[in-house]
Coordinates of C-alpha atoms and ligand atoms in Angstrom, one line a residue:
X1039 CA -12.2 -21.7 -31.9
X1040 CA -9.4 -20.1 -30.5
X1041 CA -9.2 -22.6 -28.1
X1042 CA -8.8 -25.1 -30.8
X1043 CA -5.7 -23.7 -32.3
X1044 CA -4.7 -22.4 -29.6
X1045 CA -4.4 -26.8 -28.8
X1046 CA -2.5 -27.5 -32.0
X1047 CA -0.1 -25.2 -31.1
X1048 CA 0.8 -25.9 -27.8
X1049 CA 2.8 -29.0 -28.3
X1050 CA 5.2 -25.5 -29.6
X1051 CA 4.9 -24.3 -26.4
X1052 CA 5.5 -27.2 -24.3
X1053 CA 8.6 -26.4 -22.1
X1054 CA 10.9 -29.7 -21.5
X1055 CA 11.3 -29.6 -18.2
X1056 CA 12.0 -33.3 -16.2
X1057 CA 10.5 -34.8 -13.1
X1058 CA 8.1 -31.7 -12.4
X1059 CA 4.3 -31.2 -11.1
X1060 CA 1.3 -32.1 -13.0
X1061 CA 0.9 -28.0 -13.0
X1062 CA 4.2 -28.2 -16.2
X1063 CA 3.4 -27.2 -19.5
X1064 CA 5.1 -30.7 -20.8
X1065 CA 2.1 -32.9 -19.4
X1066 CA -0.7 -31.3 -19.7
X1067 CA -3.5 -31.8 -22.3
X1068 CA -3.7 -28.4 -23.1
X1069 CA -0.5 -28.8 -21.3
X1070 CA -2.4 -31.2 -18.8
X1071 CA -5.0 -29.3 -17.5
X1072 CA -9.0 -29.2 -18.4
X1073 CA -9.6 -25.4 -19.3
X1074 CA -13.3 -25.9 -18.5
X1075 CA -12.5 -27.2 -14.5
X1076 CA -9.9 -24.3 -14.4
X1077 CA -12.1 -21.5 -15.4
X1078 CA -15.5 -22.5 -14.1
X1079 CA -14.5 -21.2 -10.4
X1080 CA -12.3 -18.2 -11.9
X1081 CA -14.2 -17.0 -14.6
X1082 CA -17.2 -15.1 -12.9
X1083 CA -14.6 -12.5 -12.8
X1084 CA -9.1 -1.5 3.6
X1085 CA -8.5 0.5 4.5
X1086 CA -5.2 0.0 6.7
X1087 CA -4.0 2.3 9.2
X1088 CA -1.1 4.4 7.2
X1089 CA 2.2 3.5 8.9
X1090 CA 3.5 7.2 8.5
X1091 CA 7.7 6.5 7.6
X1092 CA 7.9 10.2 6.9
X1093 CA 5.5 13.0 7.2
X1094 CA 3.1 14.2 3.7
X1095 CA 5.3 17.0 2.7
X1096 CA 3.1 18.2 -0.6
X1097 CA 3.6 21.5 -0.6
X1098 CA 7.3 20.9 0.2
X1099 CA 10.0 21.2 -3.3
X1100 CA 12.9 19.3 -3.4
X1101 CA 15.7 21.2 -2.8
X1102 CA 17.1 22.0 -6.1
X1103 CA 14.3 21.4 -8.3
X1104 CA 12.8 24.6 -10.3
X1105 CA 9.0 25.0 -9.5
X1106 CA 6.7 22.7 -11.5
X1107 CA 4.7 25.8 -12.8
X1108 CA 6.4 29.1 -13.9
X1109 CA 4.7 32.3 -15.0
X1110 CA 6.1 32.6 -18.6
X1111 CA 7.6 36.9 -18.2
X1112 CA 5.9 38.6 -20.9
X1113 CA 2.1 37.1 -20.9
X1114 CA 1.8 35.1 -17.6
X1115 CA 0.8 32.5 -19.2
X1116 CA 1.5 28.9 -17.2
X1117 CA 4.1 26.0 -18.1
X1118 CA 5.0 23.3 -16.6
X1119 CA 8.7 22.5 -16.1
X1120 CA 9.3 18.9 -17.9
X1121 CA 8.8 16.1 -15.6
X1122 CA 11.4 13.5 -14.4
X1123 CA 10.6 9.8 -15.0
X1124 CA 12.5 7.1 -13.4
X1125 CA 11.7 3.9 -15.4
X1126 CA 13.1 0.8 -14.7
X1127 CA 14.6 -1.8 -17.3
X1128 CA 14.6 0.7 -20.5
X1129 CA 17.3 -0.6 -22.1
X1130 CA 14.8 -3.2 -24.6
X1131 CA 11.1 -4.1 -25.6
X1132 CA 8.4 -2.3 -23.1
X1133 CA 10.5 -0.1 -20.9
X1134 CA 12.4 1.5 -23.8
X1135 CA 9.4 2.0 -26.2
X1136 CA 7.8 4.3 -23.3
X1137 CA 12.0 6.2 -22.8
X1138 CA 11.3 6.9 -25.9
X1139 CA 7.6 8.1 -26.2
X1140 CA 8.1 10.1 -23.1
X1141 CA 11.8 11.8 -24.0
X1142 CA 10.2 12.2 -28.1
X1143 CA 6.9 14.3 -26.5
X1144 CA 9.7 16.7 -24.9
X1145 CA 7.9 17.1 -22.0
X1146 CA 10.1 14.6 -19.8
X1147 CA 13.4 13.8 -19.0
X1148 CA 13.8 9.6 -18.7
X1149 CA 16.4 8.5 -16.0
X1150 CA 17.0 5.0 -17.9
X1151 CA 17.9 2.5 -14.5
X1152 CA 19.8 -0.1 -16.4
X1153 CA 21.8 -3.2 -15.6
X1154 CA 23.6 -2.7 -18.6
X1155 CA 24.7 0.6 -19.4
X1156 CA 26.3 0.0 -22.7
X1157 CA 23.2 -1.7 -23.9
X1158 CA 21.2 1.2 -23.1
X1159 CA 23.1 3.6 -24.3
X1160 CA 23.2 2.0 -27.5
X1161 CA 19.3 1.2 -27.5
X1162 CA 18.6 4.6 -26.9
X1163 CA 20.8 6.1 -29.7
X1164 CA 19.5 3.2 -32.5
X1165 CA 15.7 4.3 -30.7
X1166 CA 16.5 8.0 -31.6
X1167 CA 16.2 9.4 -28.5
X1168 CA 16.9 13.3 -28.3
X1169 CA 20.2 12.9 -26.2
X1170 CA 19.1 15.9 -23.5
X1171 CA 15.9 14.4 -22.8
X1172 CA 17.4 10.9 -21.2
X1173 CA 20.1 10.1 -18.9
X1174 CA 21.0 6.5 -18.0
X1175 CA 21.8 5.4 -14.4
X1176 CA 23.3 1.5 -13.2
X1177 CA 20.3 -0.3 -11.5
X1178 CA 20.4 -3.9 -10.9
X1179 CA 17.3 -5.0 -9.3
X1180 CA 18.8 -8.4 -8.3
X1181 CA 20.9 -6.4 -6.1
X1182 CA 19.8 -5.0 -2.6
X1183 CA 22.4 -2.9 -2.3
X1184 CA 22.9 -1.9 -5.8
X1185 CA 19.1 -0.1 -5.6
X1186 CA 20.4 1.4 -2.4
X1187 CA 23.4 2.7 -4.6
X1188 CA 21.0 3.7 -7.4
X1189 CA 18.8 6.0 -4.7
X1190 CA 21.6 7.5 -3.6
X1191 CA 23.3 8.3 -6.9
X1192 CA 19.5 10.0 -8.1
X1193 CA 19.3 11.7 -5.0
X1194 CA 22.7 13.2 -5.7
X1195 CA 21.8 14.0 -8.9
X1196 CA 19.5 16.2 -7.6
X1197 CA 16.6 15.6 -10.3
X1198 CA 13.2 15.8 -8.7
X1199 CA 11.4 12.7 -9.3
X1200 CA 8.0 13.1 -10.4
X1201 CA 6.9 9.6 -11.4
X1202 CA 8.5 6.1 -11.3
X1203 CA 8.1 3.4 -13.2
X1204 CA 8.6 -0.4 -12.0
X1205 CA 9.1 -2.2 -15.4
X1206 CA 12.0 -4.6 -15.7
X1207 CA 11.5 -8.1 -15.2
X1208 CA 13.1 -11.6 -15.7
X1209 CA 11.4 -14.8 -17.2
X1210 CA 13.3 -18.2 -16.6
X1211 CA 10.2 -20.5 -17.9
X1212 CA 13.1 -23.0 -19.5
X1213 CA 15.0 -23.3 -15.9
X1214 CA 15.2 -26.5 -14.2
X1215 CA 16.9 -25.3 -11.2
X1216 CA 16.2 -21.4 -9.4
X1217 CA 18.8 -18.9 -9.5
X1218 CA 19.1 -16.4 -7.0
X1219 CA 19.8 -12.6 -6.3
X1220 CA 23.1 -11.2 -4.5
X1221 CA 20.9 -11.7 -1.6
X1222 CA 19.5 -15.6 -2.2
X1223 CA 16.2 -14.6 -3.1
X1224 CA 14.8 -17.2 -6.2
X1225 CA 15.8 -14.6 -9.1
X1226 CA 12.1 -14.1 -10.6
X1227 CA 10.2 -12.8 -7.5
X1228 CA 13.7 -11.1 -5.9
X1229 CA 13.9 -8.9 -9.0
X1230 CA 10.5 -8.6 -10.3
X1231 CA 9.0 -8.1 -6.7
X1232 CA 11.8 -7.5 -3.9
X1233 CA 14.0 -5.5 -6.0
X1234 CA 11.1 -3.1 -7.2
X1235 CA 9.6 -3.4 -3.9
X1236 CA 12.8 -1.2 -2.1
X1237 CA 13.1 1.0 -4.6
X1238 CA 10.0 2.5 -4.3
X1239 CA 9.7 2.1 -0.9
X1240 CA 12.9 4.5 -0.9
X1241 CA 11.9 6.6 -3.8
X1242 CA 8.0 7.1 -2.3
X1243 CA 10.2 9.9 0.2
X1244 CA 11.7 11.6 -3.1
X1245 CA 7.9 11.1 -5.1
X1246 CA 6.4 13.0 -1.9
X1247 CA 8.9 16.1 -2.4
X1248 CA 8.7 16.6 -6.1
X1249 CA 5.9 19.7 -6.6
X1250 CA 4.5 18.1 -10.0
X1251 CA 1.0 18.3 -10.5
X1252 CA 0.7 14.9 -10.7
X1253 CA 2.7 12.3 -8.7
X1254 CA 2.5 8.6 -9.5
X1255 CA 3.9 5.4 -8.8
X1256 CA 3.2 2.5 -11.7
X1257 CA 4.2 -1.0 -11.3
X1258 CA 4.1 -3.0 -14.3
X1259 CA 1.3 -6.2 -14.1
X1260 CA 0.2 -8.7 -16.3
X1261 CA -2.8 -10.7 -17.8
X1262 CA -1.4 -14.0 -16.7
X1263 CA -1.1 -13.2 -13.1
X1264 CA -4.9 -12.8 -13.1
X1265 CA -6.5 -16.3 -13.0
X1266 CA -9.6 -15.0 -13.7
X1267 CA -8.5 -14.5 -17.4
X1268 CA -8.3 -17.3 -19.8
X1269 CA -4.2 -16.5 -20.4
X1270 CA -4.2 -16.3 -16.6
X1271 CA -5.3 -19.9 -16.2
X1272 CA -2.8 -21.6 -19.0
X1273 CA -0.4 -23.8 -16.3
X1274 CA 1.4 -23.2 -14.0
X1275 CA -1.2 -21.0 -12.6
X1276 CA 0.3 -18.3 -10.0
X1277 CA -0.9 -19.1 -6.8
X1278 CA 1.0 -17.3 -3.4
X1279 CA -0.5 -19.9 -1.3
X1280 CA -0.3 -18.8 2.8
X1281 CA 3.7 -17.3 1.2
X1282 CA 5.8 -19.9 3.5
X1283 CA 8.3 -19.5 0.7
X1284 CA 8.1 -16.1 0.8
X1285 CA 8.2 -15.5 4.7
X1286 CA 11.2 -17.9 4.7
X1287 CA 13.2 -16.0 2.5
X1288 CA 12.5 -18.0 -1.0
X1289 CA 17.0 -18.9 -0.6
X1290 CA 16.1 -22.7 -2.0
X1291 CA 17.9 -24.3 1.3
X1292 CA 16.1 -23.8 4.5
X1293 CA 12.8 -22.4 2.7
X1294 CA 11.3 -23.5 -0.9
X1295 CA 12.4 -20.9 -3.5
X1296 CA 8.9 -20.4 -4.3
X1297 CA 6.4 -18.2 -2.7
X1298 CA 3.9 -20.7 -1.7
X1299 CA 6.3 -23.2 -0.8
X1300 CA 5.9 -25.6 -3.6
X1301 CA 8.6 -26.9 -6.3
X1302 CA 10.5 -24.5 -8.4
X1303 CA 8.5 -23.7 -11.3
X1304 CA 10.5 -20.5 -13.2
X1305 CA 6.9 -19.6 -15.2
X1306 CA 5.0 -20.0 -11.9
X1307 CA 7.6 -18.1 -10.0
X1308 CA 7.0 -15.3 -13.0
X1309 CA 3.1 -15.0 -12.7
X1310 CA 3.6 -14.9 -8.7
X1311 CA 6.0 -12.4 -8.9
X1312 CA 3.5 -10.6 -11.4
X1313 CA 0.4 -10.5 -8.6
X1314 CA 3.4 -9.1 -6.0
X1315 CA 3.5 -6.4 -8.3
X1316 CA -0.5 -6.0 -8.9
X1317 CA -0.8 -6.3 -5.0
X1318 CA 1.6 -3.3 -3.9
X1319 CA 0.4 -1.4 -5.8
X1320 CA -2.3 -1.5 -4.6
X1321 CA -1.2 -1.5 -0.9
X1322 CA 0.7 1.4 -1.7
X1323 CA -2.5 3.0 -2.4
X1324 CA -4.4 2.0 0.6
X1325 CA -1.3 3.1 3.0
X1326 CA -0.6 6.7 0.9
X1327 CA -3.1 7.5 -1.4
X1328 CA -5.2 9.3 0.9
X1329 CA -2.2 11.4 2.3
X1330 CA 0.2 12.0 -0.2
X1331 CA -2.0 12.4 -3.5
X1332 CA 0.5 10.3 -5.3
X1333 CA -1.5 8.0 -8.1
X1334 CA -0.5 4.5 -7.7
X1335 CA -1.5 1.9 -10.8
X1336 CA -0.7 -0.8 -12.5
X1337 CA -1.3 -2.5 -16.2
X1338 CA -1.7 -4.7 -18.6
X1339 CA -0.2 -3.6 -21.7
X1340 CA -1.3 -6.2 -23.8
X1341 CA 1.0 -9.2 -24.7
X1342 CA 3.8 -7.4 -26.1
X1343 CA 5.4 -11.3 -27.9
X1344 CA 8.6 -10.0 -29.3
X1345 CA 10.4 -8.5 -26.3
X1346 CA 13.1 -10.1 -24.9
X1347 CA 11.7 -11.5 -22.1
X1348 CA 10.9 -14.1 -23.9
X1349 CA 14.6 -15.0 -24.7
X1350 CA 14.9 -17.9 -22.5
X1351 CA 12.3 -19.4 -24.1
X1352 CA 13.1 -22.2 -26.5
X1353 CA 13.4 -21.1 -30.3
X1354 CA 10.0 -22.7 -31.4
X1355 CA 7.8 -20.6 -28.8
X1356 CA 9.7 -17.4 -30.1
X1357 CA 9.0 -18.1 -33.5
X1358 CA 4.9 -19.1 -32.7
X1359 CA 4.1 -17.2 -30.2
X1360 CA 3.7 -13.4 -31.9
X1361 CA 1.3 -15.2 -35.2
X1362 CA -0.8 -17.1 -32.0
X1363 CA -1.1 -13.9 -30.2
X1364 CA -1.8 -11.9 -33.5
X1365 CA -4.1 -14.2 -35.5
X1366 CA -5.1 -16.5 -33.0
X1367 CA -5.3 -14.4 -29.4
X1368 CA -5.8 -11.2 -30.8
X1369 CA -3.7 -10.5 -27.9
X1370 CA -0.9 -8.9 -29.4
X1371 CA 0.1 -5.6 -29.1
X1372 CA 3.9 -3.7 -30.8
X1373 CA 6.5 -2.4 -28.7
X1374 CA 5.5 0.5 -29.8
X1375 CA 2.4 0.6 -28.8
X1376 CA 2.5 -0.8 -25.5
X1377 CA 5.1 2.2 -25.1
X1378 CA 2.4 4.5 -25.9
X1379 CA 0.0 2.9 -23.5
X1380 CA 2.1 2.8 -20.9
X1381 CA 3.4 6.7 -21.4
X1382 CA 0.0 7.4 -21.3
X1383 CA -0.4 6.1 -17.5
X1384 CA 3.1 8.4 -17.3
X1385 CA 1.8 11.6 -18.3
X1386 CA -2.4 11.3 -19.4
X1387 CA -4.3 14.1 -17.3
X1388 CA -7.1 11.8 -17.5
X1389 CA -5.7 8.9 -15.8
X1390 CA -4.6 9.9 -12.7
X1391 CA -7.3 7.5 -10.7
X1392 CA -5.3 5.6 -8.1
X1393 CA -5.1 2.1 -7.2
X1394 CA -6.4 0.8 -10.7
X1395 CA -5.2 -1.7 -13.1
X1396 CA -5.5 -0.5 -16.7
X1397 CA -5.9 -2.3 -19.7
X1398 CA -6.5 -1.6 -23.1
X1399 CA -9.4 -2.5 -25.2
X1400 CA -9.3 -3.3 -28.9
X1401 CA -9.6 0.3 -30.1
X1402 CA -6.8 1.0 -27.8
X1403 CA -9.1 2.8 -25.0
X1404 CA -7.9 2.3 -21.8
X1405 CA -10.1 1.0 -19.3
X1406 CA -10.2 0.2 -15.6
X1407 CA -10.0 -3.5 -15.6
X1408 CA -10.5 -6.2 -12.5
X1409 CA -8.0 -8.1 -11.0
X1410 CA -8.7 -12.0 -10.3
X1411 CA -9.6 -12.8 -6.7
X1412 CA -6.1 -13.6 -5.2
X1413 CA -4.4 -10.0 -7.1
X1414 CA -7.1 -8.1 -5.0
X1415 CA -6.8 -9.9 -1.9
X1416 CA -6.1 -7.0 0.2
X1417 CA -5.4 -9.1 3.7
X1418 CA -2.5 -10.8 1.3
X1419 CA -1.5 -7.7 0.1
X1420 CA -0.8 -6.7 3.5
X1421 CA 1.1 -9.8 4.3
X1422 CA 3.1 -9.8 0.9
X1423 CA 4.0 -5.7 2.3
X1424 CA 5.0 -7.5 6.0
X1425 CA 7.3 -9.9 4.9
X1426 CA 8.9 -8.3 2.0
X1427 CA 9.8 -5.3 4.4
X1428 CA 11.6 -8.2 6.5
X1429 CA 13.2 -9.7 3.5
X1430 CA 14.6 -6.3 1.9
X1431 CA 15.5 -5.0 5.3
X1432 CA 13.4 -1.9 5.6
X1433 CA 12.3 -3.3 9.1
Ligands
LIG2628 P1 12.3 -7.2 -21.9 O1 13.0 -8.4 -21.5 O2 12.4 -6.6 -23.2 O3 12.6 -6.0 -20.8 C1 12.9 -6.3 -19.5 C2 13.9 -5.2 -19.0 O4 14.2 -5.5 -17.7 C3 15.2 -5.2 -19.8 O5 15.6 -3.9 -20.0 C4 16.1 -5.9 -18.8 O6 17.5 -5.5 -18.9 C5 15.5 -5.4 -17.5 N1 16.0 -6.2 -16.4 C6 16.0 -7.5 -16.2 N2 16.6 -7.9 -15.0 C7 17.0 -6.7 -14.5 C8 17.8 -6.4 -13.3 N3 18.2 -7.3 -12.5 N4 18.0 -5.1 -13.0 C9 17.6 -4.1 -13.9 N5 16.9 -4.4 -15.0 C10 16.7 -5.6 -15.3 O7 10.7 -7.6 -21.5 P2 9.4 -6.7 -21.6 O8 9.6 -5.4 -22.2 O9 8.4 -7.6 -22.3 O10 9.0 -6.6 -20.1 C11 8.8 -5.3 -19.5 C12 7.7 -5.5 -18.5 O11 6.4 -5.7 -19.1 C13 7.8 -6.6 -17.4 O12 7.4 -6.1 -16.2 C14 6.9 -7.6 -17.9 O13 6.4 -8.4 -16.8 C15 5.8 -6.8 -18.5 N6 4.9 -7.4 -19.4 C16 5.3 -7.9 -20.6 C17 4.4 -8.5 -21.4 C18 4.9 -9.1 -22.7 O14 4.0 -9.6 -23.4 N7 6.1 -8.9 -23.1 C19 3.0 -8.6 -21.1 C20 2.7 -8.1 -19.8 C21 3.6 -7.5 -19.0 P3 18.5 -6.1 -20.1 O15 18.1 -5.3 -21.3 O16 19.8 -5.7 -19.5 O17 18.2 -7.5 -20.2
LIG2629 MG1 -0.7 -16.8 -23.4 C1 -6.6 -14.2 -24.9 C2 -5.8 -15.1 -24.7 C3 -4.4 -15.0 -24.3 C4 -3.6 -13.8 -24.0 C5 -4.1 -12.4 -24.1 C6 -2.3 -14.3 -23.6 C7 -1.3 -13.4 -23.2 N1 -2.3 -15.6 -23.7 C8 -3.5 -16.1 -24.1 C9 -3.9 -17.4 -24.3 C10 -3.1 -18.5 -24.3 N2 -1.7 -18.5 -24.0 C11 -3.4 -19.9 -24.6 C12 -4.8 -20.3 -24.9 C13 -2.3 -20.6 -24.5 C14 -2.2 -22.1 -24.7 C15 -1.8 -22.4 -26.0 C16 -1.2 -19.8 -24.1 C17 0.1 -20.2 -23.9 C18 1.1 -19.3 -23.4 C19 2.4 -19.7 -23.0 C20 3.0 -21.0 -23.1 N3 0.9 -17.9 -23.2 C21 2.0 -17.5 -22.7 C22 3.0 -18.5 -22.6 C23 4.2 -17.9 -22.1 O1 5.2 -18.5 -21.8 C24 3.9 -16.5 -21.7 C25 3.9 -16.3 -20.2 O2 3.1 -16.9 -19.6 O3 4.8 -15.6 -19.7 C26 4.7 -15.5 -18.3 C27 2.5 -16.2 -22.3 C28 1.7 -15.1 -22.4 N4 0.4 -15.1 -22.8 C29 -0.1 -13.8 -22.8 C30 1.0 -13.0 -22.4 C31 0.8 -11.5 -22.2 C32 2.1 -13.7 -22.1 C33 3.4 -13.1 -21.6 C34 3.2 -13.1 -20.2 C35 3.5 -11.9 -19.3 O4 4.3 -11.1 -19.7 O5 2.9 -11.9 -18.3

């Protein structure tokens, strides 16, 4: 049934794109591909030695931070000092809907890392946001050395950072050509992956110091990076292949700007960028976990269709595609509510389980959900780990 619709609608969500792969929206028959030969091998559904960068310092403050607990003078009762959130990308749709859950609770302060400060700033004033619980900091992901300059700048702030957040992303499903980071990595994967992928390597040092009960590290994922998901297998399906692209630097001239190599595909290069995500985390987890008692997840938040990552997209899919993932899907979640979810993975005392991938169920319960086979590859996650260190130039 929902298959059905989900066929009259898809001529709506064909993306015109010229001379490109049978694996394009534009030519398939539910955009090219039979769903039942996709899903019949998908749909059944390490422990590494830690490379120690920097000794587990837990009981360690950082230097300027007031203890996480205090005993109130009169009654010794216990509080917690409010907690310091780095998320990425909360200037619109997902990443400022949790700013402004977390700052509105009043028990944390939200460092906004922005590439647009003005936006931001404006965002978070028409959000509401009580002005002393945020502060916005510059933080362009498709810049190597601006996420060096953002480290430095929070480390001179001297906030302790008690969890980050990896949330912003870029979608170029319309683009014909790649474009590229101030580096020359193909703009999806360099910001979504390689950009997110040095700032927590950096930050892990300054997570490791803070004295917060509870630590984490939460990189954003998605539903259609997981082929064995029905959204997950709607073309072009992510695949990192043996990463060729990847290990040659994704640049589009001596290497292909794609991770596995193939043809640039801006909604492929999206989902691949999506399982990077869903696999460092979970390499994060196998490498610290144990040591460091930092959680490290990721999520689903549920297909959040009215953010703007959807603004390259042409006008016809933004008009269908919240009413097919509300009536149709049943996919759909608000802003708002995918700002609660993801708040929750923040700050919940009850989800502090590392290495999971949360998603929500209908009632809004969180459960621990599984990732398809190639997002829980662990000897890829370890390769994904090697090379990116290369690319980023942490080794
Ligand atoms: P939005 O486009 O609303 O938010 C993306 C944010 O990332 C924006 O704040 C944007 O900044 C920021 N950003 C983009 N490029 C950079 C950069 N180079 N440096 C710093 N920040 C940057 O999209 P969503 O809220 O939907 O996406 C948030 C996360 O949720 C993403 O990780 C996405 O993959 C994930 N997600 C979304 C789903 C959905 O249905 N929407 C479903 C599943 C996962 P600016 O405002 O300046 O453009
Ligand atoms: Mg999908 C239960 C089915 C389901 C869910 C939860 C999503 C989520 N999607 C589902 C099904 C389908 N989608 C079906 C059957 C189709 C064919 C009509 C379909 C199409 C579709 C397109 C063209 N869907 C899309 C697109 C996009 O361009 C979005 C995308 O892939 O962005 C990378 C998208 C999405 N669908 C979702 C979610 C969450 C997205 C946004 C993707 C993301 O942020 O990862």
């Amino acid at each position: 049934m929902a298959l059905q619709a989900a066929s009259v609608v898809s001529s709506a969500f064909s993306v015109p794109k010229e001379g490109k792969s049978s694996a394009s929206f534009k030519d398939s028959s539910l955009f090219g591909v039979s769903f039942s030969d996709n899903l019949k091998a998908e749909f059944s559904s390490v422990a590494l030695s830690c490379k120690r960068e920097f000794k587990p310092v837990r009981a360690q403050t950082a230097a300027t931070a007031s203890p996480a607990i205090t005993r109130g003078a009169s009654e010794g009762k216990k509080t917690l000092r409010k907690g310091s959130v780095v998320v990425t990308g909360a200037s619109s749709g997902l990443g400022l809907a949790t700013a402004k859950a977390l700052a509105e609770s009043g028990k944390w302060h939200v460092i906004m890392a922005c590439r647009d400060f003005l936006k931001a700033e404006r965002a978070a004033k028409s959000a509401g946001m009580p002005k002393e619980n945020y502060t916005i900091m510059h933080l362009d992901l498709a810049s190597l050395d601006s996420v060096r300059q953002f480290v430095d700048n929070f480390r001179r702030s001297e906030r302790p950072l008690d969890v980050l957040v990896c949330n912003a992303a870029v979608y170029q499903p319309t683009a014909k050509e790649p474009s590229f980071t101030a580096q020359g990595f193909e703009l999806s994967v360099g910001t979504n992956h390689l950009g997110h992928f040095l700032l927590s390597r950096l930050l892990l040092e300054d997570l490791n110091k803070s004295d917060y009960p509870s630590r984490r590290l939460i990189i954003v994922g998605s539903i259609t990076g997981n082929t064995n998901t029905l959204a997950g297998n709607v073309p072009p399906k992510a695949n990192l292949g043996d990463l060729r692209g990847l290990a040659g630097g994704l640049n589009g001239l001596n290497s292909s700007s794609m991770i596995d190599g193939g043809d640039f595909d801006g909604a492929k290069a999206y989902k691949d960028s999506k399982v990077c995500n869903m696999l460092t985390m979970q390499e994060f987890h196998r490498r610290y976990h144990e040591d460091t008692g930092i959680t490290f997840t990721s999520l689903y938040p549920g297909c959040i269709a009215t953010t703007g990552l959807f603004r390259e997209h042409i006008p016809l899919f933004r008009l269908l595609f919240p009413p097919f993932q509300k009536y149709i899907t049943k996919g759909y979640v608000s802003e708002e509510e995918a700002g609660k979810r993801l708040a929750q993975v923040v700050s919940d005392p009850s989800l502090t389980k590392s290495g999971v991938y949360w998603s929500w169920n209908k009632d809004s319960a969180s459960f621990e959900n599984q990732l398809s086979q190639e997002a829980s590859d662990a000897e890829k996650a370890r390769k994904v780990w090697e090379v990116s260190e290369k690319l980023v130039g942490l080794v």
